[in-house]
Coordinates of C-alpha atoms and ligand atoms in Angstrom, one line a residue:
X1 CA -52.0 -4.1 -42.0
X2 CA -52.5 -6.2 -38.6
X3 CA -49.2 -7.2 -39.1
X4 CA -47.6 -3.7 -39.6
X5 CA -49.0 -2.8 -36.0
X6 CA -48.2 -6.0 -34.3
X7 CA -45.3 -5.7 -31.6
X8 CA -41.9 -6.2 -32.5
X9 CA -41.9 -8.5 -29.5
X10 CA -45.4 -10.3 -29.8
X11 CA -44.4 -13.6 -29.7
X12 CA -41.9 -13.8 -26.6
X13 CA -44.9 -11.5 -25.1
X14 CA -47.3 -14.4 -25.6
X15 CA -45.3 -16.7 -22.7
X16 CA -47.1 -16.3 -19.7
X17 CA -44.6 -14.5 -17.4
X18 CA -43.1 -12.7 -19.9
X19 CA -42.8 -9.2 -18.9
X20 CA -41.6 -6.5 -21.8
X21 CA -41.6 -3.5 -19.9
X22 CA -39.5 -5.0 -17.4
X23 CA -36.3 -6.0 -20.1
X24 CA -37.2 -2.4 -21.7
X25 CA -36.0 -1.1 -18.4
X26 CA -32.9 -3.1 -17.9
X27 CA -29.1 -2.7 -18.0
X28 CA -27.6 -5.6 -18.2
X29 CA -23.7 -6.2 -18.2
X30 CA -21.4 -8.5 -20.3
X31 CA -17.9 -9.4 -19.8
X32 CA -16.7 -10.9 -22.6
X33 CA -16.9 -10.1 -25.9
X34 CA -15.7 -13.4 -27.6
X35 CA -17.5 -16.6 -28.9
X36 CA -19.5 -16.0 -25.6
X37 CA -19.9 -12.7 -25.1
X38 CA -21.1 -12.4 -29.0
X39 CA -24.4 -14.7 -28.7
X40 CA -25.0 -13.5 -24.8
X41 CA -25.0 -10.0 -26.6
X42 CA -27.1 -10.9 -29.6
X43 CA -29.6 -12.7 -27.4
X44 CA -30.0 -9.5 -25.4
X45 CA -30.6 -7.2 -28.3
X46 CA -33.2 -9.3 -30.1
X47 CA -35.2 -10.2 -27.0
X48 CA -35.1 -6.6 -26.4
X49 CA -33.2 -5.6 -23.3
X50 CA -32.7 -1.6 -22.6
X51 CA -29.5 -1.6 -22.1
X52 CA -26.8 -3.4 -22.6
X53 CA -22.9 -2.4 -21.5
X54 CA -20.2 -4.8 -22.9
X55 CA -16.7 -4.7 -21.7
X56 CA -13.7 -6.7 -23.1
X57 CA -10.1 -5.4 -23.4
X58 CA -9.0 -7.2 -26.7
X59 CA -9.8 -6.8 -30.4
X60 CA -10.4 -9.0 -33.5
X61 CA -8.1 -11.8 -34.8
X62 CA -9.0 -13.9 -37.5
X63 CA -9.5 -17.0 -35.8
X64 CA -12.7 -14.9 -33.4
X65 CA -14.3 -14.8 -37.2
X66 CA -15.8 -18.7 -37.1
X67 CA -16.7 -18.4 -33.7
X68 CA -17.9 -14.6 -33.3
X69 CA -21.6 -14.2 -35.0
X70 CA -21.7 -10.4 -35.1
X71 CA -18.0 -9.5 -36.1
X72 CA -17.0 -9.0 -39.8
X73 CA -13.6 -9.7 -41.9
X74 CA -13.8 -5.9 -42.4
X75 CA -13.5 -6.2 -38.1
X76 CA -10.3 -7.3 -38.0
X77 CA -8.0 -5.3 -35.4
X78 CA -11.1 -3.5 -34.1
X79 CA -11.8 -4.2 -30.0
X80 CA -14.0 -6.6 -29.7
X81 CA -16.4 -4.2 -27.1
X82 CA -17.4 -2.2 -29.6
X83 CA -17.7 -3.8 -33.2
X84 CA -20.1 -5.9 -30.5
X85 CA -22.2 -2.6 -30.0
X86 CA -22.3 -1.7 -33.3
X87 CA -23.7 -4.6 -34.8
X88 CA -26.0 -5.3 -32.0
X89 CA -27.2 -1.7 -32.3
X90 CA -28.3 -2.9 -36.0
X91 CA -30.0 -6.6 -34.4
X92 CA -32.3 -3.7 -32.3
X93 CA -32.4 -0.2 -33.2
X94 CA -34.3 0.0 -29.6
X95 CA -31.2 -1.0 -27.4
X96 CA -29.1 1.3 -25.7
X97 CA -25.7 -0.4 -26.0
X98 CA -21.8 1.0 -24.5
X99 CA -18.7 -0.5 -24.8
X100 CA -15.7 -0.4 -22.3
X101 CA -12.5 -1.4 -23.8
X102 CA -10.8 -2.2 -20.3
X103 CA -10.2 -4.9 -18.2
X104 CA -13.2 -5.7 -16.5
X105 CA -11.9 -4.7 -13.0
X106 CA -10.7 -1.6 -13.8
X107 CA -14.5 -0.6 -14.0
X108 CA -14.3 -1.5 -10.0
X109 CA -17.1 -3.4 -8.1
X110 CA -19.2 -0.1 -7.2
X111 CA -19.9 -0.2 -10.9
X112 CA -21.3 -3.2 -10.7
X113 CA -24.1 -1.7 -9.1
X114 CA -25.7 0.1 -11.7
X115 CA -26.3 -3.6 -13.6
X116 CA -29.4 -5.6 -13.1
X117 CA -27.8 -8.4 -13.6
X118 CA -24.1 -9.1 -14.9
X119 CA -23.3 -12.2 -17.3
X120 CA -19.8 -13.6 -17.9
X121 CA -18.4 -15.0 -21.0
X122 CA -14.6 -15.0 -20.0
X123 CA -12.1 -17.1 -20.3
X124 CA -9.9 -15.9 -17.4
X125 CA -9.9 -17.8 -13.8
X126 CA -8.9 -14.8 -12.3
X127 CA -11.3 -11.9 -13.8
X128 CA -13.9 -14.5 -13.4
X129 CA -12.5 -14.6 -9.3
X130 CA -12.7 -10.7 -9.3
X131 CA -16.3 -11.0 -10.5
X132 CA -17.4 -13.1 -8.0
X133 CA -16.0 -11.2 -5.1
X134 CA -17.0 -8.6 -6.7
X135 CA -20.9 -9.3 -7.4
X136 CA -21.0 -11.2 -4.0
X137 CA -19.9 -8.1 -1.9
X138 CA -22.1 -5.7 -3.7
X139 CA -25.4 -8.0 -3.3
X140 CA -26.0 -9.1 -7.0
X141 CA -26.3 -12.3 -8.8
X142 CA -24.0 -13.1 -11.7
X143 CA -24.2 -15.9 -14.5
X144 CA -20.6 -18.0 -15.5
X145 CA -20.7 -19.7 -19.0
X146 CA -17.4 -21.5 -19.9
X147 CA -17.2 -23.7 -23.2
X148 CA -14.0 -26.6 -23.9
X149 CA -13.9 -28.5 -26.9
X150 CA -17.9 -29.8 -27.5
X151 CA -18.2 -29.2 -23.3
X152 CA -20.3 -26.6 -22.1
X153 CA -21.1 -25.7 -18.5
X154 CA -23.8 -22.5 -17.3
X155 CA -24.2 -21.5 -13.5
X156 CA -25.8 -18.8 -11.9
X157 CA -24.1 -17.9 -8.5
X158 CA -26.3 -15.3 -6.0
X159 CA -25.2 -13.0 -3.1
X160 CA -26.3 -16.1 -1.0
X161 CA -25.0 -20.2 -1.1
X162 CA -22.0 -21.6 -3.0
X163 CA -20.2 -19.0 -4.9
X164 CA -17.3 -19.4 -7.5
X165 CA -15.0 -19.3 -5.2
X166 CA -16.6 -22.0 -3.1
X167 CA -16.2 -24.0 -6.2
X168 CA -12.2 -24.0 -6.9
X169 CA -10.0 -26.8 -5.3
X170 CA -6.5 -26.5 -3.8
X171 CA -5.0 -26.7 -7.4
X172 CA -7.0 -23.9 -9.0
X173 CA -6.0 -21.7 -6.5
X174 CA -2.0 -21.8 -6.9
X175 CA -2.4 -21.6 -10.7
X176 CA -4.3 -18.6 -10.0
X177 CA -1.8 -16.9 -7.1
X178 CA 1.3 -18.0 -9.6
X179 CA -0.2 -16.5 -11.9
X180 CA -1.0 -13.2 -9.7
X181 CA 2.6 -13.0 -8.7
X182 CA 4.6 -13.4 -12.3
X183 CA 2.0 -11.1 -13.7
X184 CA 4.1 -8.1 -13.0
X185 CA 7.7 -9.2 -13.7
X186 CA 7.2 -12.1 -16.3
X187 CA 4.2 -11.3 -18.7
X188 CA 5.3 -14.0 -21.2
X189 CA 4.3 -16.9 -19.0
X190 CA 1.1 -15.5 -19.1
X191 CA 0.6 -16.4 -22.8
X192 CA -3.1 -17.9 -22.7
X193 CA -3.6 -21.3 -24.2
X194 CA -5.5 -21.4 -27.0
X195 CA -8.3 -23.2 -25.7
X196 CA -10.5 -25.8 -28.3
X197 CA -14.0 -24.4 -28.8
X198 CA -16.4 -23.6 -31.4
X199 CA -19.5 -21.6 -32.5
X200 CA -22.5 -24.1 -31.6
X201 CA -21.3 -24.9 -28.1
X202 CA -21.0 -21.2 -27.5
X203 CA -24.6 -20.9 -28.9
X204 CA -25.8 -23.1 -26.5
X205 CA -23.8 -22.1 -23.4
X206 CA -24.3 -18.2 -24.2
X207 CA -28.2 -19.1 -25.0
X208 CA -29.0 -20.5 -21.2
X209 CA -27.2 -17.8 -19.7
X210 CA -29.6 -15.2 -21.1
X211 CA -32.5 -17.6 -20.4
X212 CA -31.8 -17.3 -17.1
X213 CA -30.9 -13.8 -17.0
X214 CA -34.4 -13.2 -18.5
X215 CA -36.4 -14.5 -15.7
X216 CA -34.1 -12.6 -13.1
X217 CA -35.0 -9.6 -15.0
X218 CA -38.6 -9.9 -15.1
X219 CA -38.0 -10.7 -11.6
X220 CA -39.5 -14.7 -11.8
X221 CA -36.4 -15.1 -9.1
X222 CA -38.4 -18.7 -8.2
X223 CA -37.9 -19.7 -12.0
X224 CA -34.5 -19.8 -11.6
X225 CA -33.0 -23.2 -12.3
X226 CA -29.1 -23.2 -12.1
X227 CA -28.2 -20.5 -8.2
X228 CA -26.1 -22.1 -6.8
X229 CA -25.7 -25.0 -9.2
X230 CA -24.2 -26.1 -12.6
X231 CA -25.4 -27.1 -15.7
X232 CA -23.2 -29.2 -18.0
X233 CA -23.4 -30.6 -21.8
X234 CA -21.1 -33.3 -23.5
X235 CA -21.7 -32.3 -27.1
X236 CA -20.7 -35.5 -28.0
X237 CA -22.9 -38.1 -25.9
X238 CA -25.7 -35.1 -25.7
X239 CA -25.5 -35.9 -22.2
X240 CA -26.4 -33.2 -20.0
X241 CA -26.4 -32.7 -15.9
X242 CA -27.0 -30.5 -12.9
X243 CA -25.2 -30.8 -10.1
X244 CA -25.4 -28.3 -6.8
X245 CA -22.1 -27.0 -5.5
X246 CA -21.3 -27.1 -1.7
X247 CA -21.4 -23.8 0.2
X248 CA -17.5 -23.7 1.8
X249 CA -18.4 -22.6 4.9
X250 CA -15.0 -20.6 5.5
X251 CA -14.9 -18.9 1.5
X252 CA -13.1 -15.6 1.3
X253 CA -15.3 -14.3 -1.3
X254 CA -18.6 -14.0 1.3
X255 CA -18.2 -10.8 2.5
X256 CA -21.3 -8.9 1.9
X257 CA -21.7 -4.8 2.4
X258 CA -25.5 -3.9 3.2
X259 CA -24.5 -0.5 2.9
X260 CA -21.9 2.4 1.6
X261 CA -21.5 6.0 1.8
X262 CA -20.1 8.5 -1.2
X263 CA -17.0 10.1 -1.0
X264 CA -17.6 13.5 -2.2
X265 CA -15.6 14.1 -5.7
X266 CA -13.7 17.1 -4.7
X267 CA -11.2 14.7 -2.0
X268 CA -7.7 15.3 -3.2
X269 CA -6.5 12.1 -1.0
X270 CA -7.4 9.2 1.1
X271 CA -6.6 11.2 4.3
X272 CA -9.5 13.9 3.2
X273 CA -11.6 10.7 3.0
X274 CA -10.9 9.7 6.6
X275 CA -11.1 13.0 8.2
X276 CA -14.8 13.2 6.9
X277 CA -15.6 9.7 8.1
X278 CA -13.6 10.3 11.5
X279 CA -15.8 13.7 11.9
X280 CA -19.6 12.1 10.8
X281 CA -18.2 8.8 13.0
X282 CA -17.4 11.3 15.7
X283 CA -14.5 8.8 16.6
X284 CA -10.8 8.3 14.9
X285 CA -10.6 6.0 11.9
X286 CA -8.2 2.7 12.4
X287 CA -7.4 1.8 9.3
X288 CA -7.8 1.5 5.5
X289 CA -8.5 -1.8 3.7
X290 CA -8.5 -2.2 -0.2
X291 CA -10.5 -4.5 -2.5
X292 CA -7.2 -5.7 -3.7
X293 CA -3.6 -5.4 -3.3
X294 CA -2.6 -2.1 -3.1
X295 CA 0.8 -2.3 -4.8
X296 CA 3.3 0.5 -4.7
X297 CA 6.3 0.2 -7.9
X298 CA 9.5 2.5 -7.1
X299 CA 11.8 3.8 -9.8
X300 CA 14.7 1.7 -11.3
X301 CA 17.0 1.4 -8.0
X302 CA 19.8 0.7 -11.1
X303 CA 19.4 2.9 -13.3
X304 CA 17.0 5.5 -12.1
X305 CA 14.5 5.1 -14.5
X306 CA 10.6 5.3 -14.5
X307 CA 8.4 6.9 -11.9
X308 CA 6.8 5.9 -8.4
X309 CA 3.4 3.2 -9.7
X310 CA 0.6 3.1 -7.1
X311 CA -2.1 1.4 -7.9
X312 CA -4.5 -1.4 -7.5
X313 CA -2.7 -4.5 -8.5
X314 CA -5.0 -5.6 -11.0
X315 CA -4.6 -2.4 -13.1
X316 CA -1.3 -2.4 -13.2
X317 CA 0.3 -3.1 -16.6
X318 CA 1.6 -6.5 -17.2
X319 CA 5.4 -6.7 -16.5
X320 CA 4.9 -3.1 -14.9
X321 CA 8.0 -4.7 -11.6
X322 CA 10.7 -4.5 -14.1
X323 CA 12.2 -1.3 -15.3
X324 CA 11.6 -1.0 -19.1
X325 CA 14.9 1.0 -19.8
X326 CA 17.5 -1.6 -17.9
X327 CA 15.3 -4.7 -17.2
X328 CA 16.1 -5.2 -13.9
X329 CA 13.0 -6.0 -10.8
X330 CA 12.0 -3.3 -9.5
X331 CA 11.3 -2.7 -5.9
X332 CA 7.6 -3.5 -5.0
X333 CA 5.1 -3.2 -2.2
X334 CA 1.8 -5.1 -2.1
X335 CA -0.6 -3.5 0.7
X336 CA -4.0 -4.3 1.5
X337 CA -5.1 -2.3 4.1
X338 CA -2.9 0.6 6.2
X339 CA -3.2 2.7 9.0
X340 CA -4.4 6.1 8.8
X341 CA -0.6 7.1 9.4
X342 CA 0.6 5.3 6.1
X343 CA 2.6 7.8 4.1
X344 CA 0.7 6.2 0.9
X345 CA -3.1 7.9 2.8
X346 CA -1.2 11.2 1.7
X347 CA -0.7 10.6 -2.0
X348 CA -3.1 12.9 -4.1
X349 CA -5.3 10.8 -5.6
X350 CA -5.2 11.8 -9.3
X351 CA -1.4 10.0 -8.8
X352 CA -3.2 6.1 -8.5
X353 CA -4.0 3.5 -10.6
X354 CA -8.0 3.1 -9.6
X355 CA -11.3 2.3 -10.8
X356 CA -13.8 4.1 -12.2
X357 CA -15.9 3.0 -9.5
X358 CA -14.6 1.0 -6.5
X359 CA -15.3 0.9 -2.2
X360 CA -12.6 0.7 0.3
X361 CA -13.7 0.1 3.9
X362 CA -12.7 2.0 7.1
X363 CA -12.5 0.8 10.4
X364 CA -13.6 3.2 13.0
X365 CA -13.9 1.3 16.3
X366 CA -14.9 -2.2 16.5
X367 CA -17.2 -1.3 13.2
X368 CA -16.3 -0.8 9.3
X369 CA -18.0 2.0 6.9
X370 CA -17.8 1.5 3.5
X371 CA -17.4 4.1 1.1
X372 CA -17.4 4.5 -2.6
X373 CA -14.9 6.0 -4.2
X374 CA -14.8 7.2 -7.8
X375 CA -11.9 6.7 -9.8
X376 CA -10.6 9.4 -11.8
X377 CA -9.5 7.8 -15.4
Ligands
ZN401 ZN1 -17.6 -19.0 -1.8
ZN402 ZN1 16.7 0.6 -14.4

């Protein structure tokens, strides 16, 4: 009889600092639904995190099945995020799940504000760099995990101290910037390497990622063991170590934004935002700063094919810089800021490739006004 009324969470609630009500109220974003993402979501669902959102743009292939506990043979070809959300709902029906089948950049930095914590299971340095800079701007923690062979790492980055960008060397930066520059012209160069990994390493690393997330969610930041540090596992020798990262004082990703204003939904172009901010401040706006390169791709000068495309760089499709008809390179312009007389400011907003919720900064006199723009996709 007692068994029947015993809480699903009874054993974990016996941990002295546990707080099931905080876990039930929590919203977590899991970035990546591969080997790590499967284990992360499995753990979050088991412990009863209230809302788990999963973002991943890829679909399930045969080689995922040996490393992903929640995928089945019948899931081949299905988007990873969707299959994972579906399977996690069966593990714990009390958990709400949502799947986003897109690159994480398409959600936008301001989208992240709704989550208590962001947990990554990524295999791309560029996505990590975006997530890092975005969480830092929004004043949020994020937890990173990575696996290669029998080696794994777990680390936590907060709004202060060393961030992921601080840990990168010159070589990493050169690789990232090369990939950035060729993504629009030669997507074939970006064919991702097939990293050796397996299920056991993934489950250890993801387990520790979620362990840190739970401490964060229940508000026990004093128990966090890996903020600004890296935990390393060598699964062959079973040696582990924790090393503290050094903060780079000149790091480009340390731009914390304290206050935001929201742009009304009815504006038609950036010009409307500029006008309203100028009115509110009683001072003209000098310039608009974007969170990444805004790229303008012109129609083909050679064959006249295609239409003008305007969008934030990570949202442009691979190969967008080449004409689909004649394969010649298209004229592109890349800008991270514009002055308020720029033609771009009057281009209808629904023509932009823009994230669901992203923020821009307007310079007004000697201060900045940060504005969250709702996307149209
Ligand atoms: Zn940094
Ligand atoms: Zn052409």
